Coordinates of C-alpha atoms and ligand atoms in Angstrom, one line a residue:
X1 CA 0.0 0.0 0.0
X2 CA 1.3 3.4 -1.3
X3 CA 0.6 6.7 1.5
X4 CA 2.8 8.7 -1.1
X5 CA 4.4 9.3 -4.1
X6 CA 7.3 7.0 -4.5
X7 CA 6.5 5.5 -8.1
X8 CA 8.0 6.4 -11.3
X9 CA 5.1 5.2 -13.1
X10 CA 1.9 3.7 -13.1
X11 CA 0.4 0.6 -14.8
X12 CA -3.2 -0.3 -15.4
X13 CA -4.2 -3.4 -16.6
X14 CA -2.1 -6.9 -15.2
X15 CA -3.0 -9.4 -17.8
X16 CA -0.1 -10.8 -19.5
X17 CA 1.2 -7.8 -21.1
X18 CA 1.3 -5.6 -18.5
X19 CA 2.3 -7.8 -15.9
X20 CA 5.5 -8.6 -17.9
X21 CA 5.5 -4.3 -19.2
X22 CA 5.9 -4.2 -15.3
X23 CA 8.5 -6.2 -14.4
X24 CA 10.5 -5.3 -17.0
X25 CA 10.2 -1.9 -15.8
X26 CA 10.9 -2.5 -12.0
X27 CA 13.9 -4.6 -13.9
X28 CA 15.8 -1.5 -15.1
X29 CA 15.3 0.0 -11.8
X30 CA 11.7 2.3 -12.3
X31 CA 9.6 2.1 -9.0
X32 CA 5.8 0.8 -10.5
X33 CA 2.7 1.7 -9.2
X34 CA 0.4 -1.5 -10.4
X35 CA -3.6 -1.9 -10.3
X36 CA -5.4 -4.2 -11.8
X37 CA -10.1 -4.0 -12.0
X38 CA -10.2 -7.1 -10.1
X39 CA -7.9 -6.9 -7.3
X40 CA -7.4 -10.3 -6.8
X41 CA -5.3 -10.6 -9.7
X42 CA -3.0 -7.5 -8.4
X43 CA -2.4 -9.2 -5.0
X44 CA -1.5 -12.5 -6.5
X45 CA 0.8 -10.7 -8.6
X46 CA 2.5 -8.7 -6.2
X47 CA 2.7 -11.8 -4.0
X48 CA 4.5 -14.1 -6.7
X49 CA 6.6 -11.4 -7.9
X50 CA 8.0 -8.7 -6.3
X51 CA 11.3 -8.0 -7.5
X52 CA 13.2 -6.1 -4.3
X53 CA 10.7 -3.5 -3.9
X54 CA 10.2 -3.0 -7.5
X55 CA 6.2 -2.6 -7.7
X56 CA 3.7 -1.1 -5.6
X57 CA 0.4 -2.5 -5.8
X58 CA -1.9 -0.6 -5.3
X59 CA -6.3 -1.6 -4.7
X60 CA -7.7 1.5 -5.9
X61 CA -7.5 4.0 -8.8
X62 CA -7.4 6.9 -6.2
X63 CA -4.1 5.0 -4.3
X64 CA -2.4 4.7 -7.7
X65 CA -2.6 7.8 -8.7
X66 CA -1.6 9.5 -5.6
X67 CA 1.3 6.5 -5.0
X68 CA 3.2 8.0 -8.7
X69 CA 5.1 11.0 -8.9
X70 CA 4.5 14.5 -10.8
X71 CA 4.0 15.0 -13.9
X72 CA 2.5 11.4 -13.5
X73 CA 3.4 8.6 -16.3
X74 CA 0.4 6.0 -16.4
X75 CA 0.2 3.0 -18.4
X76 CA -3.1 1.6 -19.8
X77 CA -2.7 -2.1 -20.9
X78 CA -6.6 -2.7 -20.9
X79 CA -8.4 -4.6 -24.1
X80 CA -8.9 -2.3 -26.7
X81 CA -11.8 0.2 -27.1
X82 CA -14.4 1.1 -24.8
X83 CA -12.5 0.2 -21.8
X84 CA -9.8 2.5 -22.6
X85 CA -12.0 5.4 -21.8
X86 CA -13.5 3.8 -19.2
X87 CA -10.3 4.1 -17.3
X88 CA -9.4 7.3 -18.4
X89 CA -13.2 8.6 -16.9
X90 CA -12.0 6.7 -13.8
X91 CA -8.6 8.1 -13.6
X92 CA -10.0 11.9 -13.8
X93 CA -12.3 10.7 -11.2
X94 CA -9.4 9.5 -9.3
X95 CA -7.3 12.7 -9.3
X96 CA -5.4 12.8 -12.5
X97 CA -4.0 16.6 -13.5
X98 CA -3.5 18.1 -16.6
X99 CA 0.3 17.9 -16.6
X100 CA 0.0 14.0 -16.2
X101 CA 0.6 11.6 -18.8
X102 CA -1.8 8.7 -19.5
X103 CA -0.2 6.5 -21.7
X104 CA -2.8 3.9 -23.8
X105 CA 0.1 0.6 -24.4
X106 CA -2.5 -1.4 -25.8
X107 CA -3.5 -2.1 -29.7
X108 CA -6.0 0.6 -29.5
X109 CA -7.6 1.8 -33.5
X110 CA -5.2 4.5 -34.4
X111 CA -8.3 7.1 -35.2
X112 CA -9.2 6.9 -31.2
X113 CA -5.9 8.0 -30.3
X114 CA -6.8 11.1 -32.1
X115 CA -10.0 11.5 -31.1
X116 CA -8.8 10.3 -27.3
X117 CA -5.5 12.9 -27.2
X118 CA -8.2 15.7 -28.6
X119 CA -11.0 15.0 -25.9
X120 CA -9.6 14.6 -22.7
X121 CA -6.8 17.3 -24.1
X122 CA -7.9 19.4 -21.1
X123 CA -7.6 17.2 -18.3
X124 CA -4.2 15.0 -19.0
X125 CA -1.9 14.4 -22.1
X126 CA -3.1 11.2 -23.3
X127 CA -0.4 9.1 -25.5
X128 CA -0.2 6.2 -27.7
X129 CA 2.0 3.6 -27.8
X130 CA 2.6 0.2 -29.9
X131 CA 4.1 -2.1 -28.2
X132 CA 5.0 -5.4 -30.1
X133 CA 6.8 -8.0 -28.8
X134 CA 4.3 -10.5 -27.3
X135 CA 4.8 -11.6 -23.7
X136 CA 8.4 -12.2 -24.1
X137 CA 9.1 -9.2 -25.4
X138 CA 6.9 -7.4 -22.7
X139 CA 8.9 -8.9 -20.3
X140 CA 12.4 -8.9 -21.7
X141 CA 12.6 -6.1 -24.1
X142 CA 9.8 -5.1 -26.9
X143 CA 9.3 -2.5 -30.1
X144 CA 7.7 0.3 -28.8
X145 CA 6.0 3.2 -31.0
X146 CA 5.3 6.0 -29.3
X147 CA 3.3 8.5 -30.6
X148 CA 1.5 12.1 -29.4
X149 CA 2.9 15.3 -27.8
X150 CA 6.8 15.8 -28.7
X151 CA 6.9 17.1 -24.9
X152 CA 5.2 14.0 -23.3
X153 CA 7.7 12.0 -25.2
X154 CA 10.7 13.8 -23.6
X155 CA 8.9 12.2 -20.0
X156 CA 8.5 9.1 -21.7
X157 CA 11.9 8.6 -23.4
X158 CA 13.9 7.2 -20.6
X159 CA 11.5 4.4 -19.8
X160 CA 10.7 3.6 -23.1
X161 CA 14.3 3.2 -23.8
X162 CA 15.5 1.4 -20.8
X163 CA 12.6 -1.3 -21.4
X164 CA 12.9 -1.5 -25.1
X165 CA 14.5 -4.6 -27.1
X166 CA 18.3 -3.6 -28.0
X167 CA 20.2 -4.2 -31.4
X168 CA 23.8 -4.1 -31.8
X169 CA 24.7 -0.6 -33.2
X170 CA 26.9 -2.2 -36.2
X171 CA 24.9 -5.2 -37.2
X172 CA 21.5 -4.5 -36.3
X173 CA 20.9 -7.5 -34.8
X174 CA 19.1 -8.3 -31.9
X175 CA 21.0 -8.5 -28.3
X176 CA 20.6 -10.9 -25.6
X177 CA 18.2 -9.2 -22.6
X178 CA 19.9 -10.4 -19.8
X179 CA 23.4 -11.5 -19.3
X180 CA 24.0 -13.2 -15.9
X181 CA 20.4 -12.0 -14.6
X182 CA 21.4 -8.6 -15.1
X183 CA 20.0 -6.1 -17.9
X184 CA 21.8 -5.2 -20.8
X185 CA 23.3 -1.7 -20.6
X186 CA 24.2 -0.4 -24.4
X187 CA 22.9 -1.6 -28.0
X188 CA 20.5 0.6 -29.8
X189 CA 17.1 0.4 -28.3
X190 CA 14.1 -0.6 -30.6
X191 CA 12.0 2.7 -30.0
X192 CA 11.7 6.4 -31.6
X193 CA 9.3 8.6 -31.3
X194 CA 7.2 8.3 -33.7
X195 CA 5.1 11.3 -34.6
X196 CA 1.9 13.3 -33.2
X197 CA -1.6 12.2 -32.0
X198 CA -2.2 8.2 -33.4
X199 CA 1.0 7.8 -35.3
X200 CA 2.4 4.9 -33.2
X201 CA -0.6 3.3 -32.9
X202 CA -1.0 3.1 -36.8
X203 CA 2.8 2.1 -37.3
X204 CA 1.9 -0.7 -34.8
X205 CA -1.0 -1.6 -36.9
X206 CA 1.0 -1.5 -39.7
X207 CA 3.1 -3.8 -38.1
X208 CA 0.4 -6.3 -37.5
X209 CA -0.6 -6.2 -40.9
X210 CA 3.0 -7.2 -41.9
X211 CA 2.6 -10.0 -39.8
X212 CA -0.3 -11.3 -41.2
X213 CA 1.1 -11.5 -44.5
X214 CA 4.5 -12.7 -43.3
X215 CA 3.0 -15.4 -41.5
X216 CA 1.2 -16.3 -44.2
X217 CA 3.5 -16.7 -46.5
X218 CA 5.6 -19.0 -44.5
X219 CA 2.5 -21.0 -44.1
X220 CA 2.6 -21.4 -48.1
X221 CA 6.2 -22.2 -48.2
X222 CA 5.3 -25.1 -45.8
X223 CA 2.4 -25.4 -47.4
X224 CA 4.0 -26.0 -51.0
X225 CA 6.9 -28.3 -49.7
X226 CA 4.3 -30.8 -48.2
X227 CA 1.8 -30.7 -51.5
X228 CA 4.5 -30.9 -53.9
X229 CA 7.2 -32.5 -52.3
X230 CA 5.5 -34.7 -50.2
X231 CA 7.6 -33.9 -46.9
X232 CA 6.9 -34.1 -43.4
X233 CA 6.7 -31.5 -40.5
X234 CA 10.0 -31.9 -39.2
X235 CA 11.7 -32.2 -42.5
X236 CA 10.2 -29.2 -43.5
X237 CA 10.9 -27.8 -39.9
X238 CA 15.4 -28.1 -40.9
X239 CA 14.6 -25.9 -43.9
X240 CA 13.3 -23.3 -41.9
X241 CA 16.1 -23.9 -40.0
X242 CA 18.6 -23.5 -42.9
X243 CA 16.7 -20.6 -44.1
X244 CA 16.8 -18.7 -40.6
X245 CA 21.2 -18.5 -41.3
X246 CA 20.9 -16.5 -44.8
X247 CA 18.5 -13.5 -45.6
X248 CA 15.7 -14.9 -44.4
X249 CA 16.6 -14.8 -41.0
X250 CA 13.8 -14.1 -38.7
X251 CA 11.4 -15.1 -35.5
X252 CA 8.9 -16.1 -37.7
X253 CA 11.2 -18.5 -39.7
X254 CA 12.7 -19.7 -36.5
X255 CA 9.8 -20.5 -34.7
X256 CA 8.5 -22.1 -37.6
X257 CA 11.2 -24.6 -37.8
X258 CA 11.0 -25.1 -33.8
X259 CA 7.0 -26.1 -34.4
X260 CA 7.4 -28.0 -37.6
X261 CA 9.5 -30.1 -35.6
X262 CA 7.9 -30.4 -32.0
X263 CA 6.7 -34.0 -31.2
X264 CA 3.0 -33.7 -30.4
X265 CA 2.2 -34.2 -26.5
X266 CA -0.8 -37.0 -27.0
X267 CA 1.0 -38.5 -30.2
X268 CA 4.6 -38.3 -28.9
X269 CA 5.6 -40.9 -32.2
X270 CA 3.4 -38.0 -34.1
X271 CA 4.5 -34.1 -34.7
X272 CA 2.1 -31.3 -33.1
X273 CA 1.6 -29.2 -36.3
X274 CA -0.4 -32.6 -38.0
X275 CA -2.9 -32.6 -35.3
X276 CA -3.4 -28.4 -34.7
X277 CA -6.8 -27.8 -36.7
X278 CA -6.1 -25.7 -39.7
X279 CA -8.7 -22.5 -38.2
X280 CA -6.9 -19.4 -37.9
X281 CA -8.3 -16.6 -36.0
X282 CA -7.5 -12.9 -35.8
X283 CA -8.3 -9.6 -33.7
X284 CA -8.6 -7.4 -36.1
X285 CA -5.3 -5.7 -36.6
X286 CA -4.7 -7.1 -40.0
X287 CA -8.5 -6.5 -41.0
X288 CA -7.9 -2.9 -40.1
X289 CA -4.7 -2.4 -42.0
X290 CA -6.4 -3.4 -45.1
X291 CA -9.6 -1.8 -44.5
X292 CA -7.2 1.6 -44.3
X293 CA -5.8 0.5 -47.4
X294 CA -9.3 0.3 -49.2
X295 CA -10.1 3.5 -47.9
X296 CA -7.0 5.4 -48.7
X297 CA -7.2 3.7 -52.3
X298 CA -3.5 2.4 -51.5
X299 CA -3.1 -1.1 -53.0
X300 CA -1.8 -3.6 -50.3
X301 CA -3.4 -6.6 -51.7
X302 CA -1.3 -9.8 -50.1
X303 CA -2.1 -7.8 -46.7
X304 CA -5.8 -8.3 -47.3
X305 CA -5.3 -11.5 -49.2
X306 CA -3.5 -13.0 -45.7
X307 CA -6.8 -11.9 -43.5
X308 CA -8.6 -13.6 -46.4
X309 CA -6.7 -16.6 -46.0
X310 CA -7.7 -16.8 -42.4
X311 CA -11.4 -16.3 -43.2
X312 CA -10.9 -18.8 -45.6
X313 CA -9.4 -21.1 -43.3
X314 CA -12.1 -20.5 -40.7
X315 CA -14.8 -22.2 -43.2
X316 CA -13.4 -25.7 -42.2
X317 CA -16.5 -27.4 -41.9
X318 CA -17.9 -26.1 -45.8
X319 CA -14.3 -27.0 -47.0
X320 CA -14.3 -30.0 -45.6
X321 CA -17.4 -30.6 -47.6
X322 CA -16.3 -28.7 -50.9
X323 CA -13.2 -30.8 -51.1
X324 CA -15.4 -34.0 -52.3
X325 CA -17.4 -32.0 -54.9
X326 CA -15.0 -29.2 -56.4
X327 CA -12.4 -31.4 -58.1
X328 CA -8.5 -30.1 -59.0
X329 CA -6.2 -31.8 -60.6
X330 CA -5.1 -35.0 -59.3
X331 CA -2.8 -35.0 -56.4
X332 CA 0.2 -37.1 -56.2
X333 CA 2.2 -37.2 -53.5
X334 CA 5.1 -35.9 -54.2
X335 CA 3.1 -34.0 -57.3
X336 CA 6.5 -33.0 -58.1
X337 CA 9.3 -34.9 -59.5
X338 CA 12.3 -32.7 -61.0
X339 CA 15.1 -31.8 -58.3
X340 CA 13.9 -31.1 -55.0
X341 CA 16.9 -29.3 -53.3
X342 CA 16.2 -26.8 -56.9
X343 CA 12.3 -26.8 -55.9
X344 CA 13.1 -26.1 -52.1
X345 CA 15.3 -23.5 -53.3
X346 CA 12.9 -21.8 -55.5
X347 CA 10.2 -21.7 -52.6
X348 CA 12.6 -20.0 -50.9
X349 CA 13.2 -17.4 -53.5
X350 CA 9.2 -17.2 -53.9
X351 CA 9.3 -16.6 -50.3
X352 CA 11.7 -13.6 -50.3
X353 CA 10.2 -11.8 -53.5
X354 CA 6.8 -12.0 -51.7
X355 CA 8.1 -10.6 -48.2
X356 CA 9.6 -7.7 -50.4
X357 CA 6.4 -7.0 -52.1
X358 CA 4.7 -7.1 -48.8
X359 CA 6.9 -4.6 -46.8
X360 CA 6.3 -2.3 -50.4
X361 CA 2.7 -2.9 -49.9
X362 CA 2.9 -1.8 -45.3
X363 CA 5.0 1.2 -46.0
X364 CA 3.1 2.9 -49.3
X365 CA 0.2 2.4 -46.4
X366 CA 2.5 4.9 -44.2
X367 CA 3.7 7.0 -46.9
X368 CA 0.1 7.8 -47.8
X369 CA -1.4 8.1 -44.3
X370 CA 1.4 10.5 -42.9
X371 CA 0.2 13.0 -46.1
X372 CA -3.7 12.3 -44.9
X373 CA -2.4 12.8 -40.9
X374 CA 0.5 15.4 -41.9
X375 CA 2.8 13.5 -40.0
X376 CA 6.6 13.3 -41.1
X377 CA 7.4 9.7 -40.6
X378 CA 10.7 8.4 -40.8
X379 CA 10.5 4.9 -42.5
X380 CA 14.5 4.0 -42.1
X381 CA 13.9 4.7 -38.2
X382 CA 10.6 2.5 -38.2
X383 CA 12.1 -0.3 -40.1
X384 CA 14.9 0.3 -37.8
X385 CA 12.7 -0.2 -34.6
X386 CA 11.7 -3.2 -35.9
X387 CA 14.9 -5.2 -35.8
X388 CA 14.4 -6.4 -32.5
X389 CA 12.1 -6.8 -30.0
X390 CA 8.8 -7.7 -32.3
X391 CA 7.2 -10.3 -34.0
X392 CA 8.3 -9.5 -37.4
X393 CA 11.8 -8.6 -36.4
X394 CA 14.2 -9.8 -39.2
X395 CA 17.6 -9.4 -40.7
X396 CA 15.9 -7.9 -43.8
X397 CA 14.8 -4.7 -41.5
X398 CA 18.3 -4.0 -41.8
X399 CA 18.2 -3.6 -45.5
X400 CA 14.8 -1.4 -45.4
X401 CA 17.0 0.6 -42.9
X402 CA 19.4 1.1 -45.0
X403 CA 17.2 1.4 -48.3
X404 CA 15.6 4.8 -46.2
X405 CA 18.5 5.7 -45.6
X406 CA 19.8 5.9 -49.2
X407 CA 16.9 7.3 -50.5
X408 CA 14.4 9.3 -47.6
X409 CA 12.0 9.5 -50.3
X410 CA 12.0 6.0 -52.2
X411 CA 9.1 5.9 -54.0
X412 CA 8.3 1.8 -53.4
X413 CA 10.8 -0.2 -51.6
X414 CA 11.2 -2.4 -54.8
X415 CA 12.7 -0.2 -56.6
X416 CA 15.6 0.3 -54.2
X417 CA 18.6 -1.2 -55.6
X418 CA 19.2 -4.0 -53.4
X419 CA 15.6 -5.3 -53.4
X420 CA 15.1 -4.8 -56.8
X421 CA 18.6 -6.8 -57.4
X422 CA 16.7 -9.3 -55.0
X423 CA 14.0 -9.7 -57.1
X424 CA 15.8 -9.7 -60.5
X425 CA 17.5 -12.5 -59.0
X426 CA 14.8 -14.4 -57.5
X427 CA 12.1 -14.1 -60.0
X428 CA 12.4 -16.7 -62.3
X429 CA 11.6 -18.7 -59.1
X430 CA 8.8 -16.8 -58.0
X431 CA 6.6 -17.4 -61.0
X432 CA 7.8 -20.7 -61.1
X433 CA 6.3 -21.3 -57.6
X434 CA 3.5 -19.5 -58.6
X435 CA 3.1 -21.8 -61.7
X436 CA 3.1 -25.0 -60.0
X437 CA 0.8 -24.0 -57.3
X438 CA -1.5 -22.9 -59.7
X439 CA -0.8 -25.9 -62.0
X440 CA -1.5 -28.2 -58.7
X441 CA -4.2 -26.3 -57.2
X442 CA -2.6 -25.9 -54.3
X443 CA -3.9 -22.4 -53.0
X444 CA -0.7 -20.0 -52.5
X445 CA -3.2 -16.5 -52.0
X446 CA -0.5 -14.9 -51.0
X447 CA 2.5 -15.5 -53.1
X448 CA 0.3 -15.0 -56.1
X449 CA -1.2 -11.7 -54.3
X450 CA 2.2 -10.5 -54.2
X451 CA 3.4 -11.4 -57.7
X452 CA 0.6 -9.7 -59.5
X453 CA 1.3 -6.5 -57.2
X454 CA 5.1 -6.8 -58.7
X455 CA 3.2 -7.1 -62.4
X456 CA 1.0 -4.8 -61.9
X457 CA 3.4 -2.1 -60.3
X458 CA 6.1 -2.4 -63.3
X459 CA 3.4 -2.3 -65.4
X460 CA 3.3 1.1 -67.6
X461 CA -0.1 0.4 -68.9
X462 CA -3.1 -1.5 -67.1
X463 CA -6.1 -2.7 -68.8
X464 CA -7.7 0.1 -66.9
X465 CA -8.7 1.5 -69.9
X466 CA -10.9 -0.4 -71.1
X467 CA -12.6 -0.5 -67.5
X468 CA -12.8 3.2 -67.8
X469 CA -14.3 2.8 -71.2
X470 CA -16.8 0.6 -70.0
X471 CA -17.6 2.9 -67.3
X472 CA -18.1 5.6 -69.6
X473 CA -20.4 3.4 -72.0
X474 CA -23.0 3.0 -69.0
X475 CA -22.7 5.6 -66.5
X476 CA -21.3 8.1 -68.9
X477 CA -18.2 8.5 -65.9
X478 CA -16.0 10.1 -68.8
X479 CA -12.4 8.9 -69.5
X480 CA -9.1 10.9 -70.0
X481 CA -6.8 9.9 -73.4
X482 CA -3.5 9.2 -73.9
X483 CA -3.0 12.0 -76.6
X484 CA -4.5 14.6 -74.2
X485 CA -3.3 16.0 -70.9
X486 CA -4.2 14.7 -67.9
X487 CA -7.3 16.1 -65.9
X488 CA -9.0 16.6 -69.3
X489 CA -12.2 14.4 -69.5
X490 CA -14.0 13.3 -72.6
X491 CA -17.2 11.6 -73.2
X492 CA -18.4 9.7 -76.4
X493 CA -22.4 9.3 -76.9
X494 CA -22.0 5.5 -77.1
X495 CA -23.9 2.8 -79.6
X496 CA -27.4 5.1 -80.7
X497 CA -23.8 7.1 -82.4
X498 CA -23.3 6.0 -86.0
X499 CA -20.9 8.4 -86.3
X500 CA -19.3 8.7 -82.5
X501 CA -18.6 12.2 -81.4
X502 CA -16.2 13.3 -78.4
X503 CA -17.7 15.8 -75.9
X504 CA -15.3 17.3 -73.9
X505 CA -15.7 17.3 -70.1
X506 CA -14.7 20.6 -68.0
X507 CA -13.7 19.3 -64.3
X508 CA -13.4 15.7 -63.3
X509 CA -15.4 12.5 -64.0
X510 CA -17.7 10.7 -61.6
X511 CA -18.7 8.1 -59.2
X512 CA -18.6 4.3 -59.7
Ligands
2AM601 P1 -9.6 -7.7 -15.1 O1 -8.5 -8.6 -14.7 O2 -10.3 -7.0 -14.0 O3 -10.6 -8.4 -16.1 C1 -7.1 -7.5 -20.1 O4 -8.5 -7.8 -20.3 C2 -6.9 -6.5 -18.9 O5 -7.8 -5.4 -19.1 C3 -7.3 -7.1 -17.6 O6 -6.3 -6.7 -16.7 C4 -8.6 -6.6 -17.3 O7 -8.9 -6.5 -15.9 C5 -8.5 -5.2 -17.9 N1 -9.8 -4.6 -18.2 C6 -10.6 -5.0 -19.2 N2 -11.7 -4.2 -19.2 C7 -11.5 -3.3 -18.2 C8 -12.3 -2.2 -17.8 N3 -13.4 -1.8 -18.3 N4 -11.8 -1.5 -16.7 C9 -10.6 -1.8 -16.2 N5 -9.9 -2.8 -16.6 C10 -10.3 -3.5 -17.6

């Protein structure tokens, strides 16, 4: 119990995340004031771990805030949405200032950020940050994304800082937490402010849309070496593992070899992955990054094809039941039967090409929403932030690091010289892949997503054309012509014509 102000921060909200956001704090020596709605789960928490006088639990909202001292720093880590203001309500209630800094941690929508830092703008500096990492990376060092008011930040920084994931300054690559018990001191920390109002919330969400995709296409990979190949989980499970030493290195590709290759617990002579049922569900981040892309008009199609996937996925019982009407072409086992260290090889590639396209396709999505937000992001410093710490973290951050940091104001990461080299290189493969999936019917959404984003991008012409000729046949929408200059619109009087005439259109064309 807290009489007076002796904490550095506060913390809201002791489910996993924030019990671990906690003790990772008390860890690099920050005093925490903890509560928790049902106290219960506060007491237990203090009781199991109290590292040497590290947290302060506390049994009301009233205790915490008077236990944390001025300008107060309080972390939400509540589920996302209406509870987030509920606390907030209850914190004013509970003695919160103006001056004090309420902190939302959580995967909150990026657009209640805004609205939250404008409303309650008069009673405390509310702030957003992402925080990715799951509960290891809570504990032990995550990305965090801050964003709101610069001078809130300047409070923030040191925390944010001392608890984030650290890279090695030369390599990028992550760093060990904890040597002999004790946190490391030095690396680069995974965090940088990030902009105004909901800007780390939507580079978080951003994130999570990555990670759909990237997850996804790892499932293909496997996907593609069992239907073609014919191999088994834990075969499948030492490519990964090869794969996770070159450019592919990553915590997705290293997890996936450690679960392709656990024995299952009932079936010990079986593997787990052959008896996990093949339902996927999701919380929404991924949904929202690609219902901003529809909105903003910004093509990020293997994002939205990977939340597809999992909707797909979630139909089990109707594909259970379409798989014995809607025939493919046969399938062998192995389907396949040229060289298979070539076939692996050309996943792999496949693989790689696709995770480029992907990345392209996440940060156009924060190129075009920093115009619509007027925020100046800095992509090299995000990709940056990502090295360690979160889910997606990855060798190849490094090279969108330094991609930024060649060019601030790269177009599309494709055409960067490395990953453009990349995919030159890797190609061939890619539509190879892509061929035999197709040729197999064995569904690969998202490597095919991502390949007809490359096409369609390099593309100089689209048969957009004719689309726009069509619209202009039955909705008279108008078109503009290659011989004229853009922003002129022209309409023809369609087939009552026998000999068509052009109207030209002041202004721009219409709906549809
Ligand atoms: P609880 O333990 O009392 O359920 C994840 O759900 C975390 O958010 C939990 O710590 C949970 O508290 C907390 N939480 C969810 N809704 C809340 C609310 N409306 N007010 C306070 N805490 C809430």
């Amino acid at each position: 119990m807290a009489n007076q102000a002796v904490a550095d921060v506060g913390l809201i909200g002791l489910a996993v995340m924030g019990e671990n956001l906690a003790l990772n704090m008390a860890d690099h020596g920050f005093k925490v004031a903890v509560y928790n709605r049902t106290t219960e789960i506060m007491r237990k928490f203090i009781a199991r771990e109290n590292p040497p006088g590290g947290l302060v639990g506390c049994e009301t909202l009233k205790e915490l805030v008077a236990a944390i001292k001025k300008p107060r720093k309080i972390i939400i880590l509540v589920k996302a949405g209406g509870a987030v203001d509920k606390v907030v309500q209850q914190l004013f209630e509970a003695g919160v200032e103006a001056d004090d800094i309420v902190v939302d941690c959580g995967n909150s929508l990026w657009t209640d950020t805004i609205r939250r830092e404008k409303e309650y703008a008069s009673r405390c500096k509310f702030f957003g940050s992402g925080v990715s990492g799951g509960e290891l990376g809570a504990r032990f060092g995550p990305s965090m994304m801050p964003g709101g008011d610069p001078d809130s930040w300047r409070h923030l920084n040191p925390i944010w800082e001392a608890v984030a994931a650290k890279v090695d300054a030369k390599t990028g690559k992550p760093l060990e937490s904890y040597v002999a018990g004790k946190p490391v001191i030095g690396g680069v920390p995974c965090t940088t402010y990030i902009g105004p109002n909901g800007a780390g919330h939507y580079v978080k969400m951003i994130h999570n849309g990555i990670e759909y995709i990237d997850m996804q296409l790892i499932g293909e990979a496997y996907s593609l070496m069992s239907n073609l190949l014919g191999m088994k989980a834990p075969e499948i499970g030492k490519v990964f593992e090869q794969w996770n030493s070159g450019d592919l290195d990553s915590y997705l590709i290293q997890i996936t070899a450690d679960i392709l290759q656990q024995r299952d617990p009932v079936h010990p002579e079986g593997y787990l992955v052959d008896y996990v049922l093949d339902t996927a569900g999701q919380k929404g981040t991924g949904k929202w990054t690609s219902t901003n892309a529809l909105d903003m008009g910004i093509p990020a199609n293997s994002i939205a094809e990977a939340v597809f996937a999992r909707c797909m996925s979630a139909l089990k019982e109707e594909r259970v039941e379409a798989s014995k009407h809607l025939k493919g072409p046969p399938l062998l086992s192995p389907s396949y039967t040229g060289n298979r260290e070539e076939l692996i090889n050309a996943i792999r590639d496949a693989l790689y090409c696709s995770k480029i396209c992907a990345y392209a396709q996440g940060f156009q999505l924060m190129r075009e929403a920093q115009k619509e937000y007027k925020w100046v992001l800095n992509f090299a410093e995000i990709a940056a932030i990502w090295r360690g710490g979160c889910i997606i973290r990855a060798r190849f951050l490094q090279k969108i690091t330094d991609a930024y940091t060649r060019n601030k104001s790269l177009v599309n990461l494709m055409l960067d010289p490395y990953f453009n080299g990349q995919i030159q290189q890797g190609q061939a493969n890619w539509r190879k892949i892509v061929s035999l999936a197709a040729a197999n019917g064995v569904a690969a959404p998202a490597f095919m997503s991502a390949l007809a984003y490359y096409d369609g991008y390099r593309s100089a012409r689209l048969p957009a054309n004719l689309l726009q000729g069509q619209r202009d046949y039955f909705g008279a929408h108008t078109y503009e012509r290659t011989d004229a200059p853009r922003g002129k619109f022209f309409h023809l009087d369609w087939p009552e014509q026998t000999r068509p005439q052009i109207t030209i259109i002041p202004g721009s064309g219409g709906g549809h």
